[in-house]
Coordinates of N, CA and C in Angstrom, one line a residue:
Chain T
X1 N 14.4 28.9 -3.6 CA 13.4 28.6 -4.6 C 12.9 30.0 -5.2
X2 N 13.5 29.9 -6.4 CA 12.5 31.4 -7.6 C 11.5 31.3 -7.6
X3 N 10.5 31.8 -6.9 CA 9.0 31.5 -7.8 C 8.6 32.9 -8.9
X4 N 9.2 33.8 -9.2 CA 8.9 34.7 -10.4 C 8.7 33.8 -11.5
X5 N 9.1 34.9 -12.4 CA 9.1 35.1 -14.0 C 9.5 33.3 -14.1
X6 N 10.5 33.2 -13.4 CA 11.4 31.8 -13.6 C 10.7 30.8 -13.2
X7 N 9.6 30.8 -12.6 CA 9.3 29.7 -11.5 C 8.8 28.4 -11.9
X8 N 9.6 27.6 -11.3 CA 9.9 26.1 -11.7 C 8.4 25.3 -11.1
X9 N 8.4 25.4 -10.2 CA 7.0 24.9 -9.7 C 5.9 24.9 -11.3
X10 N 6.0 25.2 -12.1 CA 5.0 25.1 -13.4 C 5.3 23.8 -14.1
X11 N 6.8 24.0 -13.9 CA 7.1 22.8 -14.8 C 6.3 21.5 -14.7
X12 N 6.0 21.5 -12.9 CA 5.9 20.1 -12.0 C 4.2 20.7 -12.3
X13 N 3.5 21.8 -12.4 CA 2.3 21.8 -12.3 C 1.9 21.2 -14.0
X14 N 3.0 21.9 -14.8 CA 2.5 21.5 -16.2 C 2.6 19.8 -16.8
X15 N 3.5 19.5 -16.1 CA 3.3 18.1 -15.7 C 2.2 17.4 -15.6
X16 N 1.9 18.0 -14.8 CA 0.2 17.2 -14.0 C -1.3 17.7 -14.8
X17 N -1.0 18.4 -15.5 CA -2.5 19.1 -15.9 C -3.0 18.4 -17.2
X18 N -3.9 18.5 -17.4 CA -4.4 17.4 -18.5 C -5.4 16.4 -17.2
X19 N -6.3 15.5 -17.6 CA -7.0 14.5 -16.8 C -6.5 13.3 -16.0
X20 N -5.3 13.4 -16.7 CA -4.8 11.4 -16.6 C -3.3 11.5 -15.6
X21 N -2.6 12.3 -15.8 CA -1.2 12.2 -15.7 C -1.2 11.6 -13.8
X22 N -2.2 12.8 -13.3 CA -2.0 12.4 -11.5 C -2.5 10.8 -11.5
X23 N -3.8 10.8 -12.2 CA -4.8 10.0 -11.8 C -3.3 8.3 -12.2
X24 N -2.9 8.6 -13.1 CA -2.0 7.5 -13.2 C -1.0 7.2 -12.0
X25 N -0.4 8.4 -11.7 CA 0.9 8.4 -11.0 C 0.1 7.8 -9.6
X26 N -1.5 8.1 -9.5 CA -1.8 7.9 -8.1 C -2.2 6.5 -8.3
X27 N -2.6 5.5 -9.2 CA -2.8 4.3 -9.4 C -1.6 3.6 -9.5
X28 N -0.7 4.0 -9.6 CA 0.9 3.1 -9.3 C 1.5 3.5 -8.3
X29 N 0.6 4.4 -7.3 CA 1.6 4.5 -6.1 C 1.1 3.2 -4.8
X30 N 0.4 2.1 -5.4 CA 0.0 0.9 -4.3 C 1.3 -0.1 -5.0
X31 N 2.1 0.1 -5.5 CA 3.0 -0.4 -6.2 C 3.1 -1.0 -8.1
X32 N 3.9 -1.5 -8.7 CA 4.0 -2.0 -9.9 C 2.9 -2.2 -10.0
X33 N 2.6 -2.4 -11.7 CA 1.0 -2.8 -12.7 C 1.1 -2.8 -13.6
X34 N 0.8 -3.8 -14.3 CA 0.9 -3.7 -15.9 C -0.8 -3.4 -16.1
X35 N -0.7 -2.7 -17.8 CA -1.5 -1.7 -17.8 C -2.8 -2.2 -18.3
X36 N -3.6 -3.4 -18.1 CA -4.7 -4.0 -17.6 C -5.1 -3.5 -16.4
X37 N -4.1 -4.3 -15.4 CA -4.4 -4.0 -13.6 C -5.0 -2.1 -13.8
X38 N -4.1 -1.6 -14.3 CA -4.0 -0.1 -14.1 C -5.3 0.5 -14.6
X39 N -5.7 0.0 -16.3 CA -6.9 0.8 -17.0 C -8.5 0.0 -15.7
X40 N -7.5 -1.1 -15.4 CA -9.2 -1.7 -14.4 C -9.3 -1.1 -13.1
X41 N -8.3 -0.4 -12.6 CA -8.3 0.6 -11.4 C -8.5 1.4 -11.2
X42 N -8.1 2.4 -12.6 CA -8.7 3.7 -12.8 C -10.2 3.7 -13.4
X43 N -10.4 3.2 -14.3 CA -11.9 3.1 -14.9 C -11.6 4.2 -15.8
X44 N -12.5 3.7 -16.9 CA -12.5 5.1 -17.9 C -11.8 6.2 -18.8
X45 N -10.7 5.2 -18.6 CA -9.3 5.5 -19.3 C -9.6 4.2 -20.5
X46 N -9.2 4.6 -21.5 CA -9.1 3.9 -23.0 C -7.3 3.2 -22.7
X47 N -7.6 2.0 -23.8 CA -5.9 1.3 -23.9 C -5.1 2.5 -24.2
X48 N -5.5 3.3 -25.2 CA -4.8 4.4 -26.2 C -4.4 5.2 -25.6
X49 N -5.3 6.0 -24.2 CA -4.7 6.9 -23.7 C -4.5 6.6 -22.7
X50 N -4.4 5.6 -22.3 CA -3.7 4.9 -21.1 C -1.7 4.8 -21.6
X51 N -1.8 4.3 -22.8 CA -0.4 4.3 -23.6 C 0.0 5.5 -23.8
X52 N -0.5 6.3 -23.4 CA 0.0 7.8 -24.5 C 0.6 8.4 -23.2
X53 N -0.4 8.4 -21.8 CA -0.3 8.8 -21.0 C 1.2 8.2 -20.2
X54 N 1.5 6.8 -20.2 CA 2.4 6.1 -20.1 C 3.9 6.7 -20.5
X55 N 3.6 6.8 -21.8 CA 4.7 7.0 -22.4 C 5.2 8.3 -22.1
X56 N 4.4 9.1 -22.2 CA 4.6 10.8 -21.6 C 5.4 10.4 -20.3
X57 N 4.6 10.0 -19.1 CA 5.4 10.2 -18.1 C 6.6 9.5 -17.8
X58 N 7.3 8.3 -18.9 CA 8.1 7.8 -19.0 C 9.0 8.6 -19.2
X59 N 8.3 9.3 -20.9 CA 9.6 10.7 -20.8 C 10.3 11.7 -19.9
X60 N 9.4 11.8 -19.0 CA 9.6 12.9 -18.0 C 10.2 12.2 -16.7
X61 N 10.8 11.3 -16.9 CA 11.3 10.5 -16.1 C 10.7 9.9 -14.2
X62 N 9.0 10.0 -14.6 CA 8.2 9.7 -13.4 C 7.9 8.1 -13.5
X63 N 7.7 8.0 -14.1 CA 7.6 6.0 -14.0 C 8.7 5.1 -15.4
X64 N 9.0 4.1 -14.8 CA 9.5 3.3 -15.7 C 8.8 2.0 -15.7
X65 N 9.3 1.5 -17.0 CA 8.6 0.3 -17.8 C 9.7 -1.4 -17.5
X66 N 8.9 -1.8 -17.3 CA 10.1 -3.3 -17.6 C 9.1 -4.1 -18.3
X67 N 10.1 -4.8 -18.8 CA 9.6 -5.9 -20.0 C 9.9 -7.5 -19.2
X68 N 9.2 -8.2 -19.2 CA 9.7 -9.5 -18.5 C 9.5 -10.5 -19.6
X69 N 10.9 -11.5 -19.9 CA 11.1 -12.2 -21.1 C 10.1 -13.2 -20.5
X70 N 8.7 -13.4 -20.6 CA 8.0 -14.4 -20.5 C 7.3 -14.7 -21.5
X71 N 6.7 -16.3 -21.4 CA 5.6 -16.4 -22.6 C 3.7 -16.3 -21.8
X72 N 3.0 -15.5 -22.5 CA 3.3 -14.3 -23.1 C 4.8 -13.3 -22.4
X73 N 4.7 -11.9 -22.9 CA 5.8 -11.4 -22.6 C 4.7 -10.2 -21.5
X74 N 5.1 -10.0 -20.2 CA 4.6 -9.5 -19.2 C 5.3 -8.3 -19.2
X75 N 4.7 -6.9 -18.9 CA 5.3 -5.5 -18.7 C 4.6 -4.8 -18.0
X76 N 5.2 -4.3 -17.1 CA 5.0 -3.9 -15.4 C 5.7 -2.1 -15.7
X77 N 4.4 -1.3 -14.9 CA 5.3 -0.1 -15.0 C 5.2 0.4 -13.5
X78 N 6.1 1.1 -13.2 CA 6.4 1.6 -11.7 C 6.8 2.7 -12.1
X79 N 6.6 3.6 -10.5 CA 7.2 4.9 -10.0 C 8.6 5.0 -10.0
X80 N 9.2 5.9 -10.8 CA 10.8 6.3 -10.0 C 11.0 7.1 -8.7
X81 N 11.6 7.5 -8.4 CA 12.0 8.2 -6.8 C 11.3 9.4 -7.2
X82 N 11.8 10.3 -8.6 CA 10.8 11.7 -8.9 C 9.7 11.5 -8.8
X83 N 8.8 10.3 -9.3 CA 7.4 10.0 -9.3 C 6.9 9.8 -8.5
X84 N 7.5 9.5 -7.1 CA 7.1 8.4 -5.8 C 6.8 10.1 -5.2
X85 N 8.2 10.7 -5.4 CA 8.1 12.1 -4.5 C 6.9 12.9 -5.0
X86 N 6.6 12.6 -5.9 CA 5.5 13.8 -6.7 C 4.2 13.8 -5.8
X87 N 3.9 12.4 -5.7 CA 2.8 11.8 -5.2 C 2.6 13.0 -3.6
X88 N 3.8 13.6 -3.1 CA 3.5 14.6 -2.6 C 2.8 16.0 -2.4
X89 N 3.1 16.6 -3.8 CA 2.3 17.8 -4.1 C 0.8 17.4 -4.3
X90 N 1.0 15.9 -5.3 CA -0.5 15.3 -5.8 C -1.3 15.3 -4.5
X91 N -0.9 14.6 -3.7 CA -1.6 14.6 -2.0 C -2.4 15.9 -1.6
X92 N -1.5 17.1 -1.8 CA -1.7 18.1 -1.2 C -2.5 19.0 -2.1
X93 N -2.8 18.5 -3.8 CA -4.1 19.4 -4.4 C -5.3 18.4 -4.2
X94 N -4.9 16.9 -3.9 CA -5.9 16.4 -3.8 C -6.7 16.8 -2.3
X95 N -6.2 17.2 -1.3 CA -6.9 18.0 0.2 C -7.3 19.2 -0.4
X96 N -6.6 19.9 -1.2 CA -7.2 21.3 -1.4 C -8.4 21.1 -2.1
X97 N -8.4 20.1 -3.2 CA -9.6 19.6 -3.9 C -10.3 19.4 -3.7
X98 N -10.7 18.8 -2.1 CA -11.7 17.8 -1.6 C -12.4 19.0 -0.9
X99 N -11.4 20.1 0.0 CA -12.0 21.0 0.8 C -12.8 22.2 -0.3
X100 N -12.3 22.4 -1.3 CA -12.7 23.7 -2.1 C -13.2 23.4 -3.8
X101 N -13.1 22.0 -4.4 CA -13.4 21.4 -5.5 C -14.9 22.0 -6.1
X102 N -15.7 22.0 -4.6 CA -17.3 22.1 -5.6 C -17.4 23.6 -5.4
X103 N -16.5 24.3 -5.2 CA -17.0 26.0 -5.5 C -15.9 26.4 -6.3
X104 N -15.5 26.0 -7.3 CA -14.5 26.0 -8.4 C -15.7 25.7 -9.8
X105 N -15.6 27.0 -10.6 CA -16.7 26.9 -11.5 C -15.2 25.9 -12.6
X106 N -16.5 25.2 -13.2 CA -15.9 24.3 -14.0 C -16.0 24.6 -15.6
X107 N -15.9 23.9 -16.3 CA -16.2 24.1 -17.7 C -15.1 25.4 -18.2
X108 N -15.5 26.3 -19.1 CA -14.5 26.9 -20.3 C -14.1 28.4 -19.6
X109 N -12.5 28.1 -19.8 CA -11.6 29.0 -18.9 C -12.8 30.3 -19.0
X110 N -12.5 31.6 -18.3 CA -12.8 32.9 -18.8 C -12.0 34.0 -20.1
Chain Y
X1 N -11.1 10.9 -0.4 CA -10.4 11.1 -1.9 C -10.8 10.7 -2.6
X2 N -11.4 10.6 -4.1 CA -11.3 10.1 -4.7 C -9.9 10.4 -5.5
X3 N -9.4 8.9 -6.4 CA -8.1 9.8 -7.1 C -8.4 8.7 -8.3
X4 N -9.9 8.4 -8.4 CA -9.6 8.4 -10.3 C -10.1 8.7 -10.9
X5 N -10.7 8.1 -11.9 CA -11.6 8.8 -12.9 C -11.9 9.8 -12.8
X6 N -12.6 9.8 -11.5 CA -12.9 11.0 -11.2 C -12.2 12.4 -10.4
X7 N -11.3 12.1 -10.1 CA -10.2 12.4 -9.8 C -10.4 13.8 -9.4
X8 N -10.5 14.6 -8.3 CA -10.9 16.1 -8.1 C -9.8 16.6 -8.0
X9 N -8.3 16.3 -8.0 CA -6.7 16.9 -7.7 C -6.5 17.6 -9.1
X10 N -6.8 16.5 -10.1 CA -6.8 17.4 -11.6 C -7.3 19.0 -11.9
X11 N -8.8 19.2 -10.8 CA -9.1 20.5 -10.9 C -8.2 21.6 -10.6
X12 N -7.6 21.5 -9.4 CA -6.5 22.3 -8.8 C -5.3 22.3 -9.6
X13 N -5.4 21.2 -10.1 CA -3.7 21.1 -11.4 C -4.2 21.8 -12.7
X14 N -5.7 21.6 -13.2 CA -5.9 22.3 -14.1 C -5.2 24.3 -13.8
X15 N -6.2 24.5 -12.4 CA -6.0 26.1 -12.1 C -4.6 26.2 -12.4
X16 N -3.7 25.7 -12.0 CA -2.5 26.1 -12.0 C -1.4 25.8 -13.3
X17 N -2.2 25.1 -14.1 CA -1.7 24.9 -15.6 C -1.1 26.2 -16.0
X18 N -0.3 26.0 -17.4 CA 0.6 27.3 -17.6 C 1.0 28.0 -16.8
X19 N 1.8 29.4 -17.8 CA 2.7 29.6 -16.9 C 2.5 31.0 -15.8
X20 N 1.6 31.5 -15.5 CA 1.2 32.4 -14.8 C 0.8 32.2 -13.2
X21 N -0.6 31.1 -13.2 CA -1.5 31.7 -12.1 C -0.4 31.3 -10.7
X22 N 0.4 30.1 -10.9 CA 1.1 30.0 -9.7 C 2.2 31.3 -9.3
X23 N 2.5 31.7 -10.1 CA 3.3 33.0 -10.1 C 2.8 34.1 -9.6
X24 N 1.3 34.3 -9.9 CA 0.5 35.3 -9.8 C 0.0 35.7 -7.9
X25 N -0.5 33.9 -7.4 CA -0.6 33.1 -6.4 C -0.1 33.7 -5.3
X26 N 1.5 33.2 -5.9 CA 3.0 33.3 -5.0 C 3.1 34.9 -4.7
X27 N 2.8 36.0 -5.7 CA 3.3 36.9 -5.5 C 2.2 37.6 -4.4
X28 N 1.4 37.2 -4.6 CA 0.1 38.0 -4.2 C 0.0 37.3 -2.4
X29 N 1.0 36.3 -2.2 CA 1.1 35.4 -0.7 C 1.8 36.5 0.4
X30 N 2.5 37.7 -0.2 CA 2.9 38.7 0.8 C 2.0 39.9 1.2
X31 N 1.1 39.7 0.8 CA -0.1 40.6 1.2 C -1.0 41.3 -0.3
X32 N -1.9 42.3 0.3 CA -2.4 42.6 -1.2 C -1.8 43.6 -1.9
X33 N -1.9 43.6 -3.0 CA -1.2 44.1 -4.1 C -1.8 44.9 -5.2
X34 N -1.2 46.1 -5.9 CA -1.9 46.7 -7.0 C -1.2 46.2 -8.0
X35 N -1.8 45.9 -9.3 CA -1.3 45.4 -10.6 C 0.2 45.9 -10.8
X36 N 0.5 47.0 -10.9 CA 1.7 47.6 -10.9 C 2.9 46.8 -10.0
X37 N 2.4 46.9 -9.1 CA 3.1 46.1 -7.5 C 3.4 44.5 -8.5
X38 N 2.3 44.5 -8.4 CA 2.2 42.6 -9.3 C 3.3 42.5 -10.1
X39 N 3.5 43.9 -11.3 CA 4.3 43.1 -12.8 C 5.9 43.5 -12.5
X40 N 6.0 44.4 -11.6 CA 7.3 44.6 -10.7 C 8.1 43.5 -10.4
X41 N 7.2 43.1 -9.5 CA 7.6 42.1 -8.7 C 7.8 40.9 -9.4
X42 N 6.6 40.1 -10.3 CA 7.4 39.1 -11.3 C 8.1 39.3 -12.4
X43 N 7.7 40.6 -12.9 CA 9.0 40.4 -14.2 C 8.4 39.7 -15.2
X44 N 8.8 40.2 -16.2 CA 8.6 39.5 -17.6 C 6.7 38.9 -17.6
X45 N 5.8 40.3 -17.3 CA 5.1 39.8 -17.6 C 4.0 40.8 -18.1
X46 N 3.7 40.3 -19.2 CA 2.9 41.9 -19.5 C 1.7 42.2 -19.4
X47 N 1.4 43.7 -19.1 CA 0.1 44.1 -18.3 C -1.3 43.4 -18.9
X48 N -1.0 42.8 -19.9 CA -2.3 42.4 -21.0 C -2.4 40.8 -20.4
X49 N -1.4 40.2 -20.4 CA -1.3 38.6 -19.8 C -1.4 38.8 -17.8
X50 N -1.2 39.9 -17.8 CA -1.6 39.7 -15.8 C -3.0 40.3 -15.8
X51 N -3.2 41.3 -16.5 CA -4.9 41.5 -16.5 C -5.5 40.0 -16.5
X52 N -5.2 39.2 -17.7 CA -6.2 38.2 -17.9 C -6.0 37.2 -16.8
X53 N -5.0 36.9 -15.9 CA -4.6 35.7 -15.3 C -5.3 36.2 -14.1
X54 N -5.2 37.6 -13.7 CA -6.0 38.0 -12.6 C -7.3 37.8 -12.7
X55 N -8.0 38.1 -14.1 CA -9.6 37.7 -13.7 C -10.0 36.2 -14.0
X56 N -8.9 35.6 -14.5 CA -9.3 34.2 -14.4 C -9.2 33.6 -13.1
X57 N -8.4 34.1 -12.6 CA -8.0 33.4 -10.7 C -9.1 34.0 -10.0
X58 N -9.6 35.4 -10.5 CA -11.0 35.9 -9.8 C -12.0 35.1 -10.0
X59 N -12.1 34.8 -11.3 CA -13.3 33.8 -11.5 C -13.1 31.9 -10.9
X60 N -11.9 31.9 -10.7 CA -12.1 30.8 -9.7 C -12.0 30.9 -8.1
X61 N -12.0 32.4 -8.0 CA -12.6 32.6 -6.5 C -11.4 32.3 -5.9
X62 N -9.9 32.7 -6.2 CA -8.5 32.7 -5.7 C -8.2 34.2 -5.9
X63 N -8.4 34.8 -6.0 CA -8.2 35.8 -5.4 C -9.6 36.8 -5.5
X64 N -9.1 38.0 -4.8 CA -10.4 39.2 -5.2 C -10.0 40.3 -5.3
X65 N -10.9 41.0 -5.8 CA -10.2 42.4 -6.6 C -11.2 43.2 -5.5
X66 N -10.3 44.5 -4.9 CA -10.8 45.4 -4.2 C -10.4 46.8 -5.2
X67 N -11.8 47.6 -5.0 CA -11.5 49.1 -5.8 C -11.8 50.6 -4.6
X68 N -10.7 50.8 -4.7 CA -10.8 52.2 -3.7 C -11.2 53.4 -4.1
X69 N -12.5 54.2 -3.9 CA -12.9 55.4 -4.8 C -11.7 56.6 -4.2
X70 N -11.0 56.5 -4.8 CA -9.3 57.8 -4.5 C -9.6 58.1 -5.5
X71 N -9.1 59.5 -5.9 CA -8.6 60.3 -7.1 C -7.1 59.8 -6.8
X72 N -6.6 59.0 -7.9 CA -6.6 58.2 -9.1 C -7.4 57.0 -8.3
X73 N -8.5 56.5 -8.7 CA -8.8 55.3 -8.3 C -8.0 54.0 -8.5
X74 N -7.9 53.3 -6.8 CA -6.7 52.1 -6.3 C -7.7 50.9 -7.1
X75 N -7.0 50.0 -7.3 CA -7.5 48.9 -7.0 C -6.4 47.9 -6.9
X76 N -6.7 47.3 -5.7 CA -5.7 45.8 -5.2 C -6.3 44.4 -5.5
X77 N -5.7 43.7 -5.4 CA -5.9 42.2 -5.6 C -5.6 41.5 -4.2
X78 N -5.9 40.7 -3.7 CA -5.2 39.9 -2.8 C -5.8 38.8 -2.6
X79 N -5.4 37.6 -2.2 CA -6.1 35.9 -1.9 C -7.0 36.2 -1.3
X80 N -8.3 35.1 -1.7 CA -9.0 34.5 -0.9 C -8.5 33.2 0.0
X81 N -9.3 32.5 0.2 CA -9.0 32.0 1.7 C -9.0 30.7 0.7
X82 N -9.8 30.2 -0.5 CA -9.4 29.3 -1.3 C -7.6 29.3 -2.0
X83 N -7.5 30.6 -2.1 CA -6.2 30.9 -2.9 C -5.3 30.7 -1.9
X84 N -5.5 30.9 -0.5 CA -4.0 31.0 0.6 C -4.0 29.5 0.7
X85 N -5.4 29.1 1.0 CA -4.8 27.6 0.6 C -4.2 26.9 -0.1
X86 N -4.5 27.1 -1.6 CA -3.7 26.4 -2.7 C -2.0 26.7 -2.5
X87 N -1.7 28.0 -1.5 CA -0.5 27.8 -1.2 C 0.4 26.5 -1.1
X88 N -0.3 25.8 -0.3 CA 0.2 24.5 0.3 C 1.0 23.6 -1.2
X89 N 0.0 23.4 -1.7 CA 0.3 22.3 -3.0 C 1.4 23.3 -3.9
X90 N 1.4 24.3 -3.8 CA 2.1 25.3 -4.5 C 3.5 25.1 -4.1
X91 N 4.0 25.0 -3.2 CA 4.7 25.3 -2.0 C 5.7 23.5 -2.5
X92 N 4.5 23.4 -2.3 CA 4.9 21.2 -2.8 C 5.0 21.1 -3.7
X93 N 4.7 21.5 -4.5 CA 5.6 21.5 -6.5 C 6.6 22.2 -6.6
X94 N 6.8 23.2 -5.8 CA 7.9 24.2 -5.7 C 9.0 23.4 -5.3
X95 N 8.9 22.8 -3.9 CA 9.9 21.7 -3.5 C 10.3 20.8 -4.4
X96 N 9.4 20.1 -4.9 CA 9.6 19.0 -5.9 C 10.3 19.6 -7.1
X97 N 10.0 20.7 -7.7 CA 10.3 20.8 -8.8 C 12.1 21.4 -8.3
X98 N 12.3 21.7 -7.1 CA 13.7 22.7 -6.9 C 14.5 21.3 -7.0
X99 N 14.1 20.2 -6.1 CA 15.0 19.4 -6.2 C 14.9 18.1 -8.0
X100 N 13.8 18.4 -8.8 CA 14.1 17.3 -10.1 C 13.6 18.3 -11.2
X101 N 13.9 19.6 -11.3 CA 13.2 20.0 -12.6 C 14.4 20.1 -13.5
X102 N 15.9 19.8 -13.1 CA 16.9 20.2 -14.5 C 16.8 18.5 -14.7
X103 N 16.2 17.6 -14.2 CA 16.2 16.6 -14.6 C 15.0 16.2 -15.4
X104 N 14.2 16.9 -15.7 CA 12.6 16.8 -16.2 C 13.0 17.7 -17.7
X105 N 13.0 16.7 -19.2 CA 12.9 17.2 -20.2 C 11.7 18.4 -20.3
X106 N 12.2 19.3 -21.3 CA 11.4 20.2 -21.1 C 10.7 20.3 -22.6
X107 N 10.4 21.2 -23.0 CA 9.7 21.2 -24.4 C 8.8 21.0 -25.0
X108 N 8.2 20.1 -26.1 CA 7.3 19.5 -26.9 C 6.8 18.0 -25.9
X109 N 5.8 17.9 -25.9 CA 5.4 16.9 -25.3 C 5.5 15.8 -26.3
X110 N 5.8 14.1 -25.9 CA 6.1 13.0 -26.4 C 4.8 13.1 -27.5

């Protein structure tokens, strides 16, 4: 594992940063949801960026989408094996978070 | 835990957004260090971008800056006890990312 100049570990951090991306991946780790179930689990997430957020981590190959030929037409999105595994590190900032979150000044970088 | 909306794991994914502080983190995990020592050891990073990533990780209380009154005056960096923690999650995106980052498009976000 490089962690210098090279270090890959960012990619998976850059991944995750922004508000939505864990909070999703951690709402589809009780299994499949189409993205009703999901925006009424998380709270506070909009349709828009509940979609936007979707779509991102589709690209990055953390969850996938199915389409079910029904009437209406039903679409379920789930974790892939990268996304299931991610839920990993997510675990492990969310303990760091819980132990050390409220003496973390918040609001605009330095 | 909470892991939605409110979500406190995002704080710790925030710190470690872009491409520095985990780097900075990692290097600083072999004991304490003088800036010099620092840009050595990671490479490709210049003294104006590790100044800033150092006092931003200061101001979130991961690491601390010690100044030794020597003629040439020292000063070292090394973890706080919040910082050796975030090891952990560090350590877990590191893993994750060794084993799926040539599979994780890289670039422009969707």
């Amino acid at each position: 594992m490089t962690f210098f100049a090279d270090c890959q570990a960012r990619v998976a951090a850059d991944l995750l940063s922004g508000r939505w991306p864990m909070v999703v991946l951690y709402a589809l780790s009780h299994g499949p949801a189409r993205p009703g179930e999901l925006r009424e689990q998380i709270g506070g997430i909009s349709q828009k960026v509940l979609t936007e957020t979707l779509r991102r981590l589709e690209h990055y190959g953390l969850v996938q989408r199915r389409r079910y030929a029904e009437a209406p037409p039903r679409v379920e999105y789930s974790l892939t094996k990268p996304g299931e595994d991610l839920l990993v590190p997510i675990r492990a900032l969310g303990d760091w978070a819980a132990a050390y979150a409220d003496r973390i000044p918040t609001g605009r970088k330095p």
